[in-house]
PDB file of C-alpha atoms in Angstrom:
ATOM      1  CA  UNK A   1      -9.755 -24.917 -10.229  1.00 44.00           C
ATOM      2  CA  UNK A   2     -12.033 -26.450 -12.858  1.00 45.00           C
ATOM      3  CA  UNK A   3     -10.834 -28.598 -15.747  1.00 39.00           C
ATOM      4  CA  UNK A   4     -11.595 -25.699 -18.112  1.00 43.00           C
ATOM      5  CA  UNK A   5      -9.353 -23.411 -16.052  1.00 47.00           C
ATOM      6  CA  UNK A   6      -6.553 -25.960 -16.112  1.00 45.00           C
ATOM      7  CA  UNK A   7      -6.865 -26.170 -19.889  1.00 43.00           C
ATOM      8  CA  UNK A   8      -6.946 -22.406 -20.404  1.00 50.00           C
ATOM      9  CA  UNK A   9      -4.095 -21.330 -18.112  1.00 54.00           C
ATOM     10  CA  UNK A  10      -0.499 -22.340 -17.661  1.00 51.00           C
ATOM     11  CA  UNK A  11       1.203 -22.187 -14.271  1.00 43.00           C
ATOM     12  CA  UNK A  12       1.096 -18.638 -12.959  1.00 57.00           C
ATOM     13  CA  UNK A  13      -1.121 -17.316 -15.766  1.00 85.00           C
ATOM     14  CA  UNK A  14      -4.318 -17.576 -13.749  1.00 88.00           C
ATOM     15  CA  UNK A  15      -3.071 -15.248 -11.035  1.00 90.00           C
ATOM     16  CA  UNK A  16      -1.975 -12.654 -13.570  1.00 92.00           C
ATOM     17  CA  UNK A  17      -5.260 -13.004 -15.444  1.00 93.00           C
ATOM     18  CA  UNK A  18      -7.140 -12.217 -12.232  1.00 94.00           C
ATOM     19  CA  UNK A  19      -4.857  -9.265 -11.449  1.00 95.00           C
ATOM     20  CA  UNK A  20      -5.302  -7.801 -14.925  1.00 95.00           C
ATOM     21  CA  UNK A  21      -9.053  -8.412 -14.872  1.00 95.00           C
ATOM     22  CA  UNK A  22      -9.272  -6.648 -11.508  1.00 96.00           C
ATOM     23  CA  UNK A  23      -7.185  -3.759 -12.780  1.00 97.00           C
ATOM     24  CA  UNK A  24      -9.470  -3.353 -15.778  1.00 97.00           C
ATOM     25  CA  UNK A  25     -12.560  -3.381 -13.547  1.00 96.00           C
ATOM     26  CA  UNK A  26     -11.122  -0.734 -11.245  1.00 97.00           C
ATOM     27  CA  UNK A  27     -10.160   1.436 -14.221  1.00 96.00           C
ATOM     28  CA  UNK A  28     -13.745   1.250 -15.458  1.00 95.00           C
ATOM     29  CA  UNK A  29     -15.822   1.302 -12.261  1.00 94.00           C
ATOM     30  CA  UNK A  30     -13.442   2.388  -9.522  1.00 94.00           C
ATOM     31  CA  UNK A  31     -12.600   0.324  -6.478  1.00 94.00           C
ATOM     32  CA  UNK A  32     -16.164   0.860  -5.232  1.00 93.00           C
ATOM     33  CA  UNK A  33     -17.469  -1.238  -8.108  1.00 92.00           C
ATOM     34  CA  UNK A  34     -15.028  -4.093  -7.593  1.00 94.00           C
ATOM     35  CA  UNK A  35     -16.078  -7.551  -6.425  1.00 93.00           C
ATOM     36  CA  UNK A  36     -14.365 -10.924  -6.530  1.00 92.00           C
ATOM     37  CA  UNK A  37     -17.237 -12.312  -8.575  1.00 93.00           C
ATOM     38  CA  UNK A  38     -16.828  -9.596 -11.216  1.00 94.00           C
ATOM     39  CA  UNK A  39     -13.085 -10.236 -11.347  1.00 94.00           C
ATOM     40  CA  UNK A  40     -13.632 -13.955 -11.827  1.00 93.00           C
ATOM     41  CA  UNK A  41     -16.192 -13.333 -14.548  1.00 93.00           C
ATOM     42  CA  UNK A  42     -13.874 -10.918 -16.363  1.00 93.00           C
ATOM     43  CA  UNK A  43     -11.005 -13.413 -16.175  1.00 91.00           C
ATOM     44  CA  UNK A  44     -13.251 -16.268 -17.303  1.00 90.00           C
ATOM     45  CA  UNK A  45     -12.694 -18.451 -14.255  1.00 88.00           C
ATOM     46  CA  UNK A  46     -14.858 -19.947 -11.524  1.00 86.00           C
ATOM     47  CA  UNK A  47     -16.239 -17.599  -8.820  1.00 84.00           C
ATOM     48  CA  UNK A  48     -14.086 -19.278  -6.167  1.00 85.00           C
ATOM     49  CA  UNK A  49     -10.792 -18.849  -8.034  1.00 84.00           C
ATOM     50  CA  UNK A  50      -9.892 -15.380  -6.665  1.00 83.00           C
ATOM     51  CA  UNK A  51     -10.322 -16.440  -3.042  1.00 81.00           C
ATOM     52  CA  UNK A  52      -8.414 -19.652  -3.661  1.00 81.00           C
ATOM     53  CA  UNK A  53      -5.395 -17.961  -5.243  1.00 85.00           C
ATOM     54  CA  UNK A  54      -5.321 -14.683  -3.299  1.00 90.00           C
ATOM     55  CA  UNK A  55      -6.928 -15.475   0.051  1.00 83.00           C
ATOM     56  CA  UNK A  56      -9.829 -13.124  -0.478  1.00 90.00           C
ATOM     57  CA  UNK A  57     -10.481  -9.585  -1.624  1.00 94.00           C
ATOM     58  CA  UNK A  58      -7.628  -7.951   0.285  1.00 95.00           C
ATOM     59  CA  UNK A  59      -5.104 -10.383  -1.164  1.00 95.00           C
ATOM     60  CA  UNK A  60      -6.188  -9.744  -4.735  1.00 96.00           C
ATOM     61  CA  UNK A  61      -6.396  -5.964  -4.298  1.00 97.00           C
ATOM     62  CA  UNK A  62      -2.942  -5.977  -2.711  1.00 97.00           C
ATOM     63  CA  UNK A  63      -1.598  -7.752  -5.786  1.00 97.00           C
ATOM     64  CA  UNK A  64      -3.248  -5.133  -7.991  1.00 98.00           C
ATOM     65  CA  UNK A  65      -1.805  -2.343  -5.843  1.00 98.00           C
ATOM     66  CA  UNK A  66       1.675  -3.818  -6.238  1.00 98.00           C
ATOM     67  CA  UNK A  67       1.213  -3.765 -10.008  1.00 98.00           C
ATOM     68  CA  UNK A  68       0.032  -0.135  -9.836  1.00 98.00           C
ATOM     69  CA  UNK A  69       3.162   0.871  -7.933  1.00 98.00           C
ATOM     70  CA  UNK A  70       5.239  -0.939 -10.550  1.00 98.00           C
ATOM     71  CA  UNK A  71       3.530   1.148 -13.217  1.00 98.00           C
ATOM     72  CA  UNK A  72       4.164   4.312 -11.203  1.00 98.00           C
ATOM     73  CA  UNK A  73       7.813   3.295 -10.898  1.00 98.00           C
ATOM     74  CA  UNK A  74       8.060   2.961 -14.672  1.00 98.00           C
ATOM     75  CA  UNK A  75       6.575   6.402 -15.261  1.00 97.00           C
ATOM     76  CA  UNK A  76       8.611   8.239 -12.634  1.00 98.00           C
ATOM     77  CA  UNK A  77      11.876   6.472 -13.460  1.00 96.00           C
ATOM     78  CA  UNK A  78      11.893   7.677 -17.089  1.00 97.00           C
ATOM     79  CA  UNK A  79      11.400  11.336 -16.197  1.00 97.00           C
ATOM     80  CA  UNK A  80      14.456  13.476 -16.973  1.00 95.00           C
ATOM     81  CA  UNK A  81      16.811  14.646 -14.243  1.00 95.00           C
ATOM     82  CA  UNK A  82      18.796  17.843 -14.769  1.00 95.00           C
ATOM     83  CA  UNK A  83      20.665  17.773 -11.479  1.00 92.00           C
ATOM     84  CA  UNK A  84      18.987  20.946 -10.206  1.00 96.00           C
ATOM     85  CA  UNK A  85      17.274  19.944  -6.975  1.00 96.00           C
ATOM     86  CA  UNK A  86      14.174  22.149  -7.283  1.00 97.00           C
ATOM     87  CA  UNK A  87      13.592  21.254 -10.920  1.00 97.00           C
ATOM     88  CA  UNK A  88      14.024  17.538 -10.301  1.00 98.00           C
ATOM     89  CA  UNK A  89      11.610  17.599  -7.361  1.00 98.00           C
ATOM     90  CA  UNK A  90       8.985  19.482  -9.361  1.00 98.00           C
ATOM     91  CA  UNK A  91       9.432  17.029 -12.241  1.00 98.00           C
ATOM     92  CA  UNK A  92       8.827  14.051  -9.960  1.00 98.00           C
ATOM     93  CA  UNK A  93       5.802  15.701  -8.336  1.00 98.00           C
ATOM     94  CA  UNK A  94       4.305  16.565 -11.709  1.00 98.00           C
ATOM     95  CA  UNK A  95       4.786  12.968 -12.825  1.00 98.00           C
ATOM     96  CA  UNK A  96       3.091  11.716  -9.666  1.00 98.00           C
ATOM     97  CA  UNK A  97       0.063  13.970 -10.107  1.00 98.00           C
ATOM     98  CA  UNK A  98      -0.164  13.197 -13.821  1.00 98.00           C
ATOM     99  CA  UNK A  99      -0.157   9.466 -13.076  1.00 98.00           C
ATOM    100  CA  UNK A 100      -2.960   9.932 -10.547  1.00 98.00           C
ATOM    101  CA  UNK A 101      -5.110  11.892 -12.982  1.00 97.00           C
ATOM    102  CA  UNK A 102      -4.627   9.386 -15.789  1.00 96.00           C
ATOM    103  CA  UNK A 103      -5.237   6.376 -13.516  1.00 97.00           C
ATOM    104  CA  UNK A 104      -7.824   7.719 -11.093  1.00 97.00           C
ATOM    105  CA  UNK A 105      -9.386   4.442  -9.961  1.00 97.00           C
ATOM    106  CA  UNK A 106      -6.065   2.682  -9.490  1.00 98.00           C
ATOM    107  CA  UNK A 107      -4.574   5.673  -7.687  1.00 98.00           C
ATOM    108  CA  UNK A 108      -7.492   5.673  -5.265  1.00 97.00           C
ATOM    109  CA  UNK A 109      -6.880   1.968  -4.661  1.00 97.00           C
ATOM    110  CA  UNK A 110      -3.266   2.432  -3.528  1.00 97.00           C
ATOM    111  CA  UNK A 111      -4.497   5.083  -1.087  1.00 95.00           C
ATOM    112  CA  UNK A 112      -7.052   2.757   0.508  1.00 95.00           C
ATOM    113  CA  UNK A 113      -5.072   1.255   3.369  1.00 93.00           C
ATOM    114  CA  UNK A 114      -8.271  -0.413   4.572  1.00 95.00           C
ATOM    115  CA  UNK A 115      -8.482  -2.505   1.392  1.00 96.00           C
ATOM    116  CA  UNK A 116      -4.868  -3.592   0.939  1.00 96.00           C
ATOM    117  CA  UNK A 117      -2.245  -5.295   3.086  1.00 96.00           C
ATOM    118  CA  UNK A 118       0.253  -2.487   3.643  1.00 94.00           C
ATOM    119  CA  UNK A 119       2.551  -4.829   5.598  1.00 94.00           C
ATOM    120  CA  UNK A 120       2.963  -7.199   2.669  1.00 96.00           C
ATOM    121  CA  UNK A 121       6.739  -7.267   1.908  1.00 95.00           C
ATOM    122  CA  UNK A 122       6.178  -7.131  -1.847  1.00 96.00           C
ATOM    123  CA  UNK A 123       3.847  -4.155  -1.422  1.00 97.00           C
ATOM    124  CA  UNK A 124       6.356  -2.328   0.774  1.00 94.00           C
ATOM    125  CA  UNK A 125       9.151  -2.950  -1.708  1.00 95.00           C
ATOM    126  CA  UNK A 126       7.063  -1.887  -4.710  1.00 97.00           C
ATOM    127  CA  UNK A 127       5.912   1.322  -3.036  1.00 96.00           C
ATOM    128  CA  UNK A 128       9.454   2.217  -1.986  1.00 94.00           C
ATOM    129  CA  UNK A 129      10.871   1.493  -5.439  1.00 95.00           C
ATOM    130  CA  UNK A 130       8.150   3.583  -7.097  1.00 97.00           C
ATOM    131  CA  UNK A 131       8.928   6.640  -4.967  1.00 96.00           C
ATOM    132  CA  UNK A 132      12.695   6.233  -4.688  1.00 95.00           C
ATOM    133  CA  UNK A 133      13.570   8.940  -7.213  1.00 96.00           C
ATOM    134  CA  UNK A 134      10.929  11.216  -5.738  1.00 97.00           C
ATOM    135  CA  UNK A 135      12.432  10.694  -2.287  1.00 96.00           C
ATOM    136  CA  UNK A 136      15.964  11.297  -3.539  1.00 96.00           C
ATOM    137  CA  UNK A 137      14.848  14.507  -5.252  1.00 97.00           C
ATOM    138  CA  UNK A 138      13.176  15.702  -2.057  1.00 97.00           C
ATOM    139  CA  UNK A 139      16.283  14.856  -0.026  1.00 96.00           C
ATOM    140  CA  UNK A 140      18.454  16.840  -2.417  1.00 96.00           C
ATOM    141  CA  UNK A 141      16.119  19.836  -2.287  1.00 96.00           C
ATOM    142  CA  UNK A 142      15.958  19.880   1.518  1.00 96.00           C
ATOM    143  CA  UNK A 143      19.650  18.929   1.862  1.00 95.00           C
ATOM    144  CA  UNK A 144      18.861  15.765   3.804  1.00 94.00           C
ATOM    145  CA  UNK A 145      20.039  12.187   3.658  1.00 90.00           C
ATOM    146  CA  UNK A 146      18.107  10.184   1.037  1.00 89.00           C
ATOM    147  CA  UNK A 147      15.544   7.638   2.265  1.00 88.00           C
ATOM    148  CA  UNK A 148      16.906   4.270   3.364  1.00 85.00           C
ATOM    149  CA  UNK A 149      14.464   1.327   3.179  1.00 81.00           C
ATOM    150  CA  UNK A 150      16.383  -0.490   5.899  1.00 81.00           C
ATOM    151  CA  UNK A 151      15.963   2.413   8.322  1.00 80.00           C
ATOM    152  CA  UNK A 152      12.281   2.928   9.064  1.00 78.00           C
ATOM    153  CA  UNK A 153      12.230   6.422  10.525  1.00 83.00           C
ATOM    154  CA  UNK A 154       9.814   9.259   9.896  1.00 87.00           C
ATOM    155  CA  UNK A 155      11.279  11.898   7.598  1.00 91.00           C
ATOM    156  CA  UNK A 156       9.408  15.208   7.808  1.00 93.00           C
ATOM    157  CA  UNK A 157      10.931  16.556   4.598  1.00 93.00           C
ATOM    158  CA  UNK A 158       9.722  13.516   2.660  1.00 93.00           C
ATOM    159  CA  UNK A 159       6.258  13.641   4.206  1.00 94.00           C
ATOM    160  CA  UNK A 160       6.032  17.305   3.251  1.00 95.00           C
ATOM    161  CA  UNK A 161       7.173  16.695  -0.318  1.00 96.00           C
ATOM    162  CA  UNK A 162       4.776  13.825  -0.841  1.00 96.00           C
ATOM    163  CA  UNK A 163       1.864  15.584   0.852  1.00 97.00           C
ATOM    164  CA  UNK A 164       1.924  18.437  -1.649  1.00 97.00           C
ATOM    165  CA  UNK A 165       1.721  16.224  -4.725  1.00 97.00           C
ATOM    166  CA  UNK A 166      -0.648  13.781  -3.037  1.00 97.00           C
ATOM    167  CA  UNK A 167      -2.961  16.575  -1.960  1.00 97.00           C
ATOM    168  CA  UNK A 168      -2.973  18.144  -5.399  1.00 97.00           C
ATOM    169  CA  UNK A 169      -3.784  14.780  -6.951  1.00 97.00           C
ATOM    170  CA  UNK A 170      -6.781  14.295  -4.665  1.00 96.00           C
ATOM    171  CA  UNK A 171      -8.017  17.845  -5.223  1.00 96.00           C
ATOM    172  CA  UNK A 172      -8.019  17.241  -8.965  1.00 97.00           C
ATOM    173  CA  UNK A 173      -9.688  13.838  -8.655  1.00 96.00           C
ATOM    174  CA  UNK A 174     -12.376  15.388  -6.462  1.00 95.00           C
ATOM    175  CA  UNK A 175     -13.293  17.727  -9.324  1.00 94.00           C
ATOM    176  CA  UNK A 176     -11.766  20.952  -8.046  1.00 93.00           C
ATOM    177  CA  UNK A 177     -10.208  21.681 -11.443  1.00 93.00           C
ATOM    178  CA  UNK A 178     -13.721  22.112 -12.874  1.00 92.00           C
ATOM    179  CA  UNK A 179     -14.074  25.198 -10.664  1.00 92.00           C
ATOM    180  CA  UNK A 180     -11.202  26.805 -12.568  1.00 93.00           C
ATOM    181  CA  UNK A 181     -11.620  25.593 -16.123  1.00 93.00           C
ATOM    182  CA  UNK A 182     -14.670  25.245 -18.322  1.00 93.00           C
ATOM    183  CA  UNK A 183     -13.127  22.763 -20.735  1.00 94.00           C
ATOM    184  CA  UNK A 184     -13.923  19.269 -21.952  1.00 95.00           C
ATOM    185  CA  UNK A 185     -11.329  17.857 -19.532  1.00 95.00           C
ATOM    186  CA  UNK A 186     -10.644  20.372 -16.744  1.00 95.00           C
ATOM    187  CA  UNK A 187      -8.375  17.959 -14.879  1.00 95.00           C
ATOM    188  CA  UNK A 188      -6.050  17.609 -17.840  1.00 95.00           C
ATOM    189  CA  UNK A 189      -6.242  21.354 -18.465  1.00 96.00           C
ATOM    190  CA  UNK A 190      -5.117  21.968 -14.886  1.00 96.00           C
ATOM    191  CA  UNK A 191      -2.215  19.526 -15.253  1.00 96.00           C
ATOM    192  CA  UNK A 192      -1.060  21.088 -18.509  1.00 95.00           C
ATOM    193  CA  UNK A 193      -1.516  24.784 -17.715  1.00 96.00           C
ATOM    194  CA  UNK A 194      -1.508  25.328 -13.956  1.00 97.00           C
ATOM    195  CA  UNK A 195       0.229  22.457 -12.162  1.00 97.00           C
ATOM    196  CA  UNK A 196       3.790  23.592 -13.042  1.00 97.00           C
ATOM    197  CA  UNK A 197       3.149  27.041 -11.546  1.00 97.00           C
ATOM    198  CA  UNK A 198       1.666  25.536  -8.371  1.00 97.00           C
ATOM    199  CA  UNK A 199       4.691  23.290  -7.928  1.00 98.00           C
ATOM    200  CA  UNK A 200       7.040  26.220  -8.576  1.00 97.00           C
ATOM    201  CA  UNK A 201       5.311  28.108  -5.773  1.00 97.00           C
ATOM    202  CA  UNK A 202       5.789  25.109  -3.495  1.00 96.00           C
ATOM    203  CA  UNK A 203       9.459  24.528  -4.372  1.00 96.00           C
ATOM    204  CA  UNK A 204      11.034  27.624  -5.899  1.00 95.00           C
ATOM    205  CA  UNK A 205      14.490  27.504  -7.396  1.00 91.00           C
ATOM    206  CA  UNK A 206      17.093  27.768  -4.670  1.00 78.00           C
ATOM    207  CA  UNK A 207      19.748  30.446  -4.701  1.00 65.00           C
ATOM    208  CA  UNK A 208      23.301  29.293  -5.146  1.00 49.00           C
TER     209      UNK A 208
END
């Protein structure tokens, strides 16, 4: 780190500055437009700083992905729960899709397993925490045991529940909503007017 960097950052601030600079770049240009050099320039540090502090591109993008999952956790955790399994699952799925639409570049990043270290313990924990309420809602709907992070087994009900919201998110991000709506923002129009009905078709209210 240069003398200027030492003067401008306290302990730990440089890493966060690089993470936030990278997040801003991905929001603007997508992960395709991201480079370590651009991140360093945005953060105002030397070109070698990202590699030094994050062990290369994958390390830095993994740190950004962890932050994205923390943001997803915040958004999903504040959604209301009414105790009705179908309603709670649809609420979580709608929140997931809405987050993806509003944060397209960052959402695409957390889906790129080739660009991030999916075995990083902090990444695993952040992703589990972010989707914990979603998983619990799915378990309640399908009358299954809730996910257990200490028991790494494949859960078909959870894969099914996530696949629906995940697939809808990607369909919207790929521009499919524009085929349905001729509005200034067809993606947002889809989320506001059509997404609830699609999710209701996927998970109808259960009979008592």
